[in-house]
Short mmCIF file of C-alpha atoms in Angstrom, two decimals:
data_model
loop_
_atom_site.label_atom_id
_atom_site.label_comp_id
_atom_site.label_asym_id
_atom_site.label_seq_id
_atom_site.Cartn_x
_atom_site.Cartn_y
_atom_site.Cartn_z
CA UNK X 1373 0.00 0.00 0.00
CA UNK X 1374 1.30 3.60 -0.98
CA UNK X 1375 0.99 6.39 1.86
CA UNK X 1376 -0.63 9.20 1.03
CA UNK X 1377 1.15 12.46 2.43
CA UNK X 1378 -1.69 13.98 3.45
CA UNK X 1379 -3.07 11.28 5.41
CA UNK X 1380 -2.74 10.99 9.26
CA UNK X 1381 0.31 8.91 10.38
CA UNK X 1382 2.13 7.38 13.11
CA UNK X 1383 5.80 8.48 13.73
CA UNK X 1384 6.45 6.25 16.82
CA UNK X 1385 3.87 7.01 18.88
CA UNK X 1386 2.53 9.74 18.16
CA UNK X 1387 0.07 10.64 15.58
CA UNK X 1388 0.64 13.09 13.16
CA UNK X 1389 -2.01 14.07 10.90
CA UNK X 1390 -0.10 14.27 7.85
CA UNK X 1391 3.33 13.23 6.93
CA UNK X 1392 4.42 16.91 5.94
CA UNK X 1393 7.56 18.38 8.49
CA UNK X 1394 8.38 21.85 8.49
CA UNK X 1395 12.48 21.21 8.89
CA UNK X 1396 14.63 22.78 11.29
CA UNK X 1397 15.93 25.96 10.13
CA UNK X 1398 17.72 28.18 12.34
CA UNK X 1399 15.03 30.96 13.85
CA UNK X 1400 17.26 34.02 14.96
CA UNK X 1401 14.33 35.20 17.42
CA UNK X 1402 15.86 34.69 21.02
CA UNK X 1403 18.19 37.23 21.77
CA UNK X 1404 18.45 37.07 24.95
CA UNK X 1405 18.29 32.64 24.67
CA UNK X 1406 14.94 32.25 25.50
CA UNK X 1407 11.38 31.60 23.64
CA UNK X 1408 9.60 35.12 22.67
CA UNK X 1409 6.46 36.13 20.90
CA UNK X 1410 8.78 36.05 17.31
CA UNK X 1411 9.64 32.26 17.64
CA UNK X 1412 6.32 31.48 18.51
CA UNK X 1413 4.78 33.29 15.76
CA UNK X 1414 7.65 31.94 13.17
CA UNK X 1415 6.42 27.95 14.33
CA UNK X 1416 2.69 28.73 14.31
CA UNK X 1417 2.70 29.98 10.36
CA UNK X 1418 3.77 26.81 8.84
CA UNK X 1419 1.58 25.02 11.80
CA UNK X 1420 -1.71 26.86 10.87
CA UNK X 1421 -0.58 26.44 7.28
CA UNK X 1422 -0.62 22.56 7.56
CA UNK X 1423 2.17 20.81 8.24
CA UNK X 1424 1.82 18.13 10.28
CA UNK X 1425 5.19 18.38 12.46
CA UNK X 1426 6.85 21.75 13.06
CA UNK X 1427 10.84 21.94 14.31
CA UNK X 1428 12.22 23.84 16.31
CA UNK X 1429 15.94 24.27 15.99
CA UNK X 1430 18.37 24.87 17.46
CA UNK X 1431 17.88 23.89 21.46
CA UNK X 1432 21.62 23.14 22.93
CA UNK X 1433 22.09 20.67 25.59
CA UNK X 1434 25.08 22.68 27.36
CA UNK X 1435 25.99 26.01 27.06
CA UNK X 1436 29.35 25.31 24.73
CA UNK X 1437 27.39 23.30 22.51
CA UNK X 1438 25.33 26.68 21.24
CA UNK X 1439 26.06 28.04 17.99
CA UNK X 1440 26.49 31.52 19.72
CA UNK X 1441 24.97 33.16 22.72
CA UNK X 1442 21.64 33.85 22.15
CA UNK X 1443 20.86 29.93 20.97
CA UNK X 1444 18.38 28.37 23.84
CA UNK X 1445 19.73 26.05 26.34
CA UNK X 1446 17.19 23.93 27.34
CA UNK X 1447 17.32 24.40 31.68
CA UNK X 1448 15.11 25.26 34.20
CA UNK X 1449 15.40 29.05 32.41
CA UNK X 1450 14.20 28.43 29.48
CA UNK X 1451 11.13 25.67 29.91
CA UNK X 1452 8.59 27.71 31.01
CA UNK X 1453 8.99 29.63 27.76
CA UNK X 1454 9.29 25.84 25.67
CA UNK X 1455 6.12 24.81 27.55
CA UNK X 1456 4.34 28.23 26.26
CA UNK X 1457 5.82 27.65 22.71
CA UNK X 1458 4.09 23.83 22.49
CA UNK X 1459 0.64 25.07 23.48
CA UNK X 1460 0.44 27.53 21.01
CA UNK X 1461 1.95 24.64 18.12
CA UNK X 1462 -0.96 22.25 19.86
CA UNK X 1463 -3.50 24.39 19.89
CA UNK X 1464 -3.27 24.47 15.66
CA UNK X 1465 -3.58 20.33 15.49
CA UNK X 1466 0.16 20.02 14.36
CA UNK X 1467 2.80 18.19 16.81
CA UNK X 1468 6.03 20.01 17.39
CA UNK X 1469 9.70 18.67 17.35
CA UNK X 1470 12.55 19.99 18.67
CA UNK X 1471 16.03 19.38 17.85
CA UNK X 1472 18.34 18.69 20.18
CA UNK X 1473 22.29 18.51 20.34
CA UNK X 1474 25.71 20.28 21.27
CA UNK X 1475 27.02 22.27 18.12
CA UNK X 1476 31.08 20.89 18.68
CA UNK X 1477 33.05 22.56 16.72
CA UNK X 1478 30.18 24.41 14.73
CA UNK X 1479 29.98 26.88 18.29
CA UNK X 1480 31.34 29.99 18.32
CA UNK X 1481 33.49 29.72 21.48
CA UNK X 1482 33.69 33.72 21.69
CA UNK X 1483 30.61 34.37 21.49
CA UNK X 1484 29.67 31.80 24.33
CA UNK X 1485 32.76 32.94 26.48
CA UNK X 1486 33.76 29.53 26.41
CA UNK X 1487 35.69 27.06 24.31
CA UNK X 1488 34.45 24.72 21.97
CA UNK X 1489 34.46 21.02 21.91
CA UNK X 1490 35.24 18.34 19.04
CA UNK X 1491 36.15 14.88 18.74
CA UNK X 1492 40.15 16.14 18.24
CA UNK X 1493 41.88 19.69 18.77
CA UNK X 1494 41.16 22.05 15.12
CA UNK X 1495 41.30 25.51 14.33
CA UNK X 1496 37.66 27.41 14.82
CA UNK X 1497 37.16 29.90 11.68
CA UNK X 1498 34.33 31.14 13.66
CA UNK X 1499 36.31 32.32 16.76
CA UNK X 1500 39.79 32.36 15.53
CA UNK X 1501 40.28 30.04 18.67
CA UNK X 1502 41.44 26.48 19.09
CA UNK X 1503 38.57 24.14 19.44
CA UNK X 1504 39.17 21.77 22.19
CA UNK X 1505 39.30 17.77 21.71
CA UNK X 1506 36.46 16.38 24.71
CA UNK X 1507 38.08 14.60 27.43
CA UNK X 1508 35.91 11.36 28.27
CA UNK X 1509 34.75 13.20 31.54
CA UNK X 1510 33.12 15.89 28.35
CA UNK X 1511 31.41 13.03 26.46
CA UNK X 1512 30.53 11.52 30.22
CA UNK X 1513 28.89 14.56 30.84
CA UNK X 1514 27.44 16.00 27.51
CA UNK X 1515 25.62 12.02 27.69
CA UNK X 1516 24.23 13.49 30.68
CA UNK X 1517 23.03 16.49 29.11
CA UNK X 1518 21.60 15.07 26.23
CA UNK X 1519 19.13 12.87 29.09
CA UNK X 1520 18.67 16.57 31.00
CA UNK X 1521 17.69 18.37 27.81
CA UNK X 1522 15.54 15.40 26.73
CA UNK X 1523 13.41 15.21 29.69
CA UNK X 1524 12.88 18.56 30.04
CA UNK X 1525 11.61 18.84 26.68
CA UNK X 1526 9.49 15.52 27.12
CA UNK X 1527 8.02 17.77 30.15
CA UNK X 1528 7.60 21.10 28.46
CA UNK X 1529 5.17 18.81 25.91
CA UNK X 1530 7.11 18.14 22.63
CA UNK X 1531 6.05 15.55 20.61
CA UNK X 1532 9.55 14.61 18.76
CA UNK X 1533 12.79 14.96 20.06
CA UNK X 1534 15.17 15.03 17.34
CA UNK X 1535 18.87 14.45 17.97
CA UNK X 1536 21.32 16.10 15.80
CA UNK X 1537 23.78 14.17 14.46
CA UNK X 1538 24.66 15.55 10.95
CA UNK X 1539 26.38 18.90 9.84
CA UNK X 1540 29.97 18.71 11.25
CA UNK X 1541 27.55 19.07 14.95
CA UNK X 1542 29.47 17.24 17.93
CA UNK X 1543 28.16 13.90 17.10
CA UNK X 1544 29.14 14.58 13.94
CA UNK X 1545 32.46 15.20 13.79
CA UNK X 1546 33.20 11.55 15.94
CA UNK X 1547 31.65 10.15 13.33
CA UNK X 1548 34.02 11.79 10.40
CA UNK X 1549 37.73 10.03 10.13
CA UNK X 1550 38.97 13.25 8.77
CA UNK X 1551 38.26 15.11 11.86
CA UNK X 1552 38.14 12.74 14.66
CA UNK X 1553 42.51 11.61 15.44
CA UNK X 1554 41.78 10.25 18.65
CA UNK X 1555 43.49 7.19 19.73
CA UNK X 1556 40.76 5.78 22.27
CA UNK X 1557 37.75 3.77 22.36
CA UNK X 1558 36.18 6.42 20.36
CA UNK X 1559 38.28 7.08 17.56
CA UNK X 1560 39.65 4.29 14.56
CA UNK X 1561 37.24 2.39 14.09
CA UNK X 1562 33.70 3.10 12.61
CA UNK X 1563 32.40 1.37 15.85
CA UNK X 1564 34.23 3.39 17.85
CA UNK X 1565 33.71 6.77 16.36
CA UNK X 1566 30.00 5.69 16.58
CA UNK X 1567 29.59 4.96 20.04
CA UNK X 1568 29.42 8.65 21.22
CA UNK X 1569 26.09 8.97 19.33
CA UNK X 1570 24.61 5.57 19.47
CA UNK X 1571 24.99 5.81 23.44
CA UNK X 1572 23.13 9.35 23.22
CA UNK X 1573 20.39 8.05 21.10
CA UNK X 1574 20.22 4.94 23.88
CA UNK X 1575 20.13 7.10 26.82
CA UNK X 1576 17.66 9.57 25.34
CA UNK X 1577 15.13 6.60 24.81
CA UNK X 1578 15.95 5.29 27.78
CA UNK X 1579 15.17 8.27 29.47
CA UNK X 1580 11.93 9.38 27.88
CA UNK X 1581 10.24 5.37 26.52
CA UNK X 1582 7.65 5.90 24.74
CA UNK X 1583 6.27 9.09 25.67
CA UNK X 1584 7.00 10.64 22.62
CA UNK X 1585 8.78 9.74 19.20
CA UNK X 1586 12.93 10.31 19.41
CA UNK X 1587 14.13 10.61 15.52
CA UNK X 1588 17.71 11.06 14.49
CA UNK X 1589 18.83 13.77 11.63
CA UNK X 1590 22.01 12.03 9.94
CA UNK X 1591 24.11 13.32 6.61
CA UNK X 1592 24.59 11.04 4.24
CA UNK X 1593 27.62 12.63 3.21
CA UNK X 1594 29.17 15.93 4.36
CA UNK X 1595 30.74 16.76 0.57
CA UNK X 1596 33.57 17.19 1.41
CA UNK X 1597 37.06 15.36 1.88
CA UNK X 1598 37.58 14.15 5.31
CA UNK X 1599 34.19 14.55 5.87
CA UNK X 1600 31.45 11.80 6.90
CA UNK X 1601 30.33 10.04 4.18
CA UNK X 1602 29.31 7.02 2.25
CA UNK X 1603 29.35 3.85 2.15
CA UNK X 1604 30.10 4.20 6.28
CA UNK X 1605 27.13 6.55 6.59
CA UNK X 1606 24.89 3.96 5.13
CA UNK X 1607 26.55 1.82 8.10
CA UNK X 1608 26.05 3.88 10.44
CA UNK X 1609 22.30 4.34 9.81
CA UNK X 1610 22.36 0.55 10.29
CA UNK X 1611 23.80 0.85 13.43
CA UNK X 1612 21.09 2.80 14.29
CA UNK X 1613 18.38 0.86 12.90
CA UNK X 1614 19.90 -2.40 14.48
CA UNK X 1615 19.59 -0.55 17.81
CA UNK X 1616 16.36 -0.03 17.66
CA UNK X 1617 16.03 3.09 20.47
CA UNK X 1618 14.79 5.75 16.97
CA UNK X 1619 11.58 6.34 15.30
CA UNK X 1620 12.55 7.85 12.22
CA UNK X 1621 16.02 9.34 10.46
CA UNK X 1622 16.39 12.40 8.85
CA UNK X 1623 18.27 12.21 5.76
CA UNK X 1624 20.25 15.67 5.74
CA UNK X 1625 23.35 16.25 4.30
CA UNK X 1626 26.33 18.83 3.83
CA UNK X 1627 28.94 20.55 6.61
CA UNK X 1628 28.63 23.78 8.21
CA UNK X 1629 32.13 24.06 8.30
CA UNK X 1630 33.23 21.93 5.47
CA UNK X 1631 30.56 22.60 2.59
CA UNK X 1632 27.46 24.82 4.32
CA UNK X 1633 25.93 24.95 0.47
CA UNK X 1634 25.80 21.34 -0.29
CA UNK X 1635 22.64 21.18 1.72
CA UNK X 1636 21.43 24.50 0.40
CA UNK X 1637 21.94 24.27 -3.50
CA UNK X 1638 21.29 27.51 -5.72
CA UNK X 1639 22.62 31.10 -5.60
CA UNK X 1640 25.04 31.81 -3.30
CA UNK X 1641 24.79 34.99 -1.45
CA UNK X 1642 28.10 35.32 -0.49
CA UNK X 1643 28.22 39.24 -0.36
CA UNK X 1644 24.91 39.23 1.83
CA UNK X 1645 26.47 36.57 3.97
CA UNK X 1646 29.32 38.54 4.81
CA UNK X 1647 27.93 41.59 5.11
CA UNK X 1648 26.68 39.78 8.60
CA UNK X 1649 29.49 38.25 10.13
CA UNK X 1650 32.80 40.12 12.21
CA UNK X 1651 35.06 41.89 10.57
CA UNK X 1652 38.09 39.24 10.72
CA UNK X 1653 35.62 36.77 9.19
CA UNK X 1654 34.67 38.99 6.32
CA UNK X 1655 38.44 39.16 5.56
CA UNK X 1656 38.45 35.61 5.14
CA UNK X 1657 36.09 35.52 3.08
CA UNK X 1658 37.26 37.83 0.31
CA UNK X 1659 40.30 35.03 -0.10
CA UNK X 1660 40.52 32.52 -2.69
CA UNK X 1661 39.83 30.23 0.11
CA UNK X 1662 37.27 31.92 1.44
CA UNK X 1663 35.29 32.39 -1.93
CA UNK X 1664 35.47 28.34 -2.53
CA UNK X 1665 34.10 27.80 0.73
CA UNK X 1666 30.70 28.42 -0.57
CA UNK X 1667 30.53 26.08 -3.03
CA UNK X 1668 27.94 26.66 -5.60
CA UNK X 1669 25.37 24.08 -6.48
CA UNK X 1670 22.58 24.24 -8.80
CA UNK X 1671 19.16 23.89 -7.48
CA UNK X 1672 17.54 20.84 -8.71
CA UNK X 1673 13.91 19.22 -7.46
CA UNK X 1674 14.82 16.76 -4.63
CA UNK X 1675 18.32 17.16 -5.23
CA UNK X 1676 19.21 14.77 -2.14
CA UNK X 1677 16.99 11.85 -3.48
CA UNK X 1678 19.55 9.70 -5.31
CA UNK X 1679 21.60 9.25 -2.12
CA UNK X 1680 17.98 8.65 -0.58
CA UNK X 1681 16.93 5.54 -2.06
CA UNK X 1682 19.89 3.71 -1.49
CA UNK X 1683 19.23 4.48 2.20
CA UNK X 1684 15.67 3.04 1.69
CA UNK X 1685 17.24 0.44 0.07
CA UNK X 1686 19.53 -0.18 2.77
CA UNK X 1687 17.21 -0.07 5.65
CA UNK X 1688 13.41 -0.97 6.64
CA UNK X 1689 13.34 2.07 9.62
CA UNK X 1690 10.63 4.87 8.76
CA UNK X 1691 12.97 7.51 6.91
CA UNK X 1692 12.33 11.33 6.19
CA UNK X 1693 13.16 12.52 2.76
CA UNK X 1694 14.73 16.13 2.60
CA UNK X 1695 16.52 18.20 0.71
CA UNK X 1696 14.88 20.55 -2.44
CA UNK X 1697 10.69 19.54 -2.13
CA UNK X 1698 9.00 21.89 -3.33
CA UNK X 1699 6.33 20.12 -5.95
CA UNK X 1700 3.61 17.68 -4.83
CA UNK X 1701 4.33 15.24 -7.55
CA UNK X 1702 7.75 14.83 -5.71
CA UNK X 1703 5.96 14.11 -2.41
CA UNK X 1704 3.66 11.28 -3.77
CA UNK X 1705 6.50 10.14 -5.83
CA UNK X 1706 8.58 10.14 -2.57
CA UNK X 1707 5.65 8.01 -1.11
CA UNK X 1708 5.95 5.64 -4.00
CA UNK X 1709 9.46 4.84 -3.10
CA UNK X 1710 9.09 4.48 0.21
CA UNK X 1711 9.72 7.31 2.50
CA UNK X 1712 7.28 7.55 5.02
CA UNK X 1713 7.11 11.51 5.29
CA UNK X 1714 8.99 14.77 3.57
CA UNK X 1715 10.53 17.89 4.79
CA UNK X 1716 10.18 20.96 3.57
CA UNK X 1717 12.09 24.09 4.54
CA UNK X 1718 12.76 26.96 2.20
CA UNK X 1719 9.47 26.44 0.32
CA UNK X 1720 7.90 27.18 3.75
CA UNK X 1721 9.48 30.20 5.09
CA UNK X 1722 8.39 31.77 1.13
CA UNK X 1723 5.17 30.27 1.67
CA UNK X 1724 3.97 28.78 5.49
CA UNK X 1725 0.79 28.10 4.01
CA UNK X 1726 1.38 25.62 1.27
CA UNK X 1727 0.55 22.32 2.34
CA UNK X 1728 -2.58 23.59 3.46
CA UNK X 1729 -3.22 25.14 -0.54
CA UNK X 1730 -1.58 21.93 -1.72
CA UNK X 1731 -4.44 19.94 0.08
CA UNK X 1732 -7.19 21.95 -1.43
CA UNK X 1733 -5.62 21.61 -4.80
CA UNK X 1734 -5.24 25.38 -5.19
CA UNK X 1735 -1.83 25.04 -6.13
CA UNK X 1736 1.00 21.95 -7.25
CA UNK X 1737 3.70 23.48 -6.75
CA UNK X 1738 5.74 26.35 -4.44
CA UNK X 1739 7.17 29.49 -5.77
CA UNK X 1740 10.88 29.66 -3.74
CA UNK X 1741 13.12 30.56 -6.30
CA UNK X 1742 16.24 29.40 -4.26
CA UNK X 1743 18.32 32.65 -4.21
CA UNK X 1744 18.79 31.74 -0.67
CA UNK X 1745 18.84 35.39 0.17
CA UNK X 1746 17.01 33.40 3.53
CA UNK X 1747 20.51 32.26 4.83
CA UNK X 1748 21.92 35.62 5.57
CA UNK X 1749 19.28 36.67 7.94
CA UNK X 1750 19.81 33.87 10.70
CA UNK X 1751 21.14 35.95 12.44
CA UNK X 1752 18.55 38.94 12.52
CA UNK X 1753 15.07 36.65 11.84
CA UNK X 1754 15.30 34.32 9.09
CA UNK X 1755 12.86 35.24 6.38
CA UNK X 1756 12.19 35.26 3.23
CA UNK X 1757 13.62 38.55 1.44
CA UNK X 1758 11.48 38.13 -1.74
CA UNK X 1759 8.56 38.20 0.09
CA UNK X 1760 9.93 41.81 1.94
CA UNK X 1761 10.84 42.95 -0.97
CA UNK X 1762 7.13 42.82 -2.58
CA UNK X 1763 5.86 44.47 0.68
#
């Protein structure tokens, strides 16, 4: 039997009543690291406009594992706000995620006022400091974070708790030979430079059971050399299947540090981008090296779905197709194949609405045009520019 993607389904246990996800994409409204009015407002459009499962991104664990300051740690500080946030996402019949993790050596360690962590010592271009390598008393207590943050959340009434390991994020970069050197029972071997996350995806179901679904975001490759990718990504999703503590994977892909734009595809707006981040980081940027760091990759309808299918061929766990969705005939075809729901990110900040217009067959298809003039506000409010610019 082929799902239909706008029929009610079961991710673990809860009940969503479609198998649309608004992805995570980084807000930029909680300057001072807490939930405001903006955030709340930013979840419910795409939640009144359909979507069966809105994300929230990105809620830290610890307070090094932020991107930069004003991220939300998830503590006693910031639930109330979480617990507001949920009601208003319930109160619209869509279920709300929240993604969960400890940024490594994508954190800013200046901005946080305190160093960054990775599986081995590196260079931060963020900070222009040395990234740390974690001490087994870190990953001790970052697993002990991870069960913190995910009861909290379980408390404060989200329905998915998704654990980030993808991106060049903490978990990520054990994962990655090229950036994890360490000579211990977490570096060498795949099984080794897997344990840090498999153990945080244990504990986390441990903690919460089956109160509410725990999914895993994963890159299927980072796209870059040295970076995390197949065939031992394919493996590692195994592992993760074979352990059995996940609902659903996330198949992401791309690096923040090593290839932000493979994830992206389209124009690059490398001038806007700049124009937002310090000065020393601007300089870097006008550098031969600098300029190939955003690669550029042309935009193409489910650009991510090749590498997709052989991860549904590879595995019988629920998966989540990303990456490019924009047209309904990719959804059902997505269906076809096997993927038991789609995200959708850009084509929802240009239009929060459209899986509710897509239901009433008022429209096939979205209208992003995947200048990605989005990514340089992250930092003030993502939003769509095109849609300013009409104002």
């Amino acid at each position: 039997m082929v799902n239909n993607v706008f029929e009610p389904a079961m991710l673990g246990p809860v009940q969503l009543r479609n198998r649309t996800v608004k992805a995570a994409t980084f807000e930029g409204r909680t300057p001072d690291s807490l939930v405001t009015d903006e955030l709340i407002d930013y979840h419910l459009a795409p939640a009144r406009g359909g979507v069966g499962l809105t994300t929230v991104a990105y809620l830290a664990v610890a307070p090094e594992g932020r991107t930069q300051k004003e991220v939300i740690v998830v503590n006693d500080r910031s639930a109330p706000g979480l617990q507001r946030l949920t009601d208003a996402i319930h109160e619209t019949g869509a279920k709300i995620a929240g993604q969960l993790g400890h940024a490594g050596p994508v954190a800013n360690g200046r901005s946080n006022g305190v160093h960054a962590l990775a599986a081995s010592r590196m260079p931060s271009p963020l900070s222009m400091q040395m990234i740390k390598s974690a001490t087994a008393a870190d990953i001790v207590r970052v697993t002990k974070d991870y069960v913190r943050t995910a009861r909290i959340m379980a408390d404060t009434g989200f329905d998915v708790l998704e654990i980030h390991m993808a991106h060049g994020y903490l978990l990520s970069s054990f994962l990655a030979k090229g950036q994890n050197r360490r000579k211990d029972g977490w570096g060498g071997s795949l099984d080794n430079r897997a344990k840090f996350a498999r153990d945080v995806a244990r504990v986390v179901r441990e903690e919460v059971g089956d109160a509410v679904a725990v999914t895993a975001k994963i890159g299927m490759t980072e796209g870059a050399r040295g970076g995390f990718s197949m065939p031992e990504t394919l493996e590692f999703a195994q592992m993760l299947e074979a352990d059995g503590h996940l609902d659903a994977l996330e198949l992401s892909a791309g690096s923040s540090l090593l290839n932000p734009m493979y994830l992206f595809r389209g124009d690059v707006p490398l001038k806007e981008f700049a124009a937002t981040m310090p000065a020393f980081v601007r300089l870097g940027l006008k550098t031969p090296m600098g300029k190939s760091f955003f690669k550029a990759y042309p935009f193409e309808e489910a650009f991510l779905r090749e590498k997709a299918l052989q991860f549904r061929a590879g595995l019988t766990m629920p998966l989540i197709m990303l990456g490019g969705i924009n047209d309904k005939s990719t959804m059902d075809r997505a269906m076809v194949e096997g993927f038991e729901f789609v995200a959708m990110g850009r084509a929802l900040l240009r239009e929060p609405d459209l899986v509710n217009r897509m239901q009433a067959g008022e429209t096939t298809k979205g209208v992003c045009i995947h200048c990605n003039q989005c990514m340089p506000t992250i930092y003030s409010g993502t939003r769509c520019t095109v849609l300013e610019d009409a104002v």
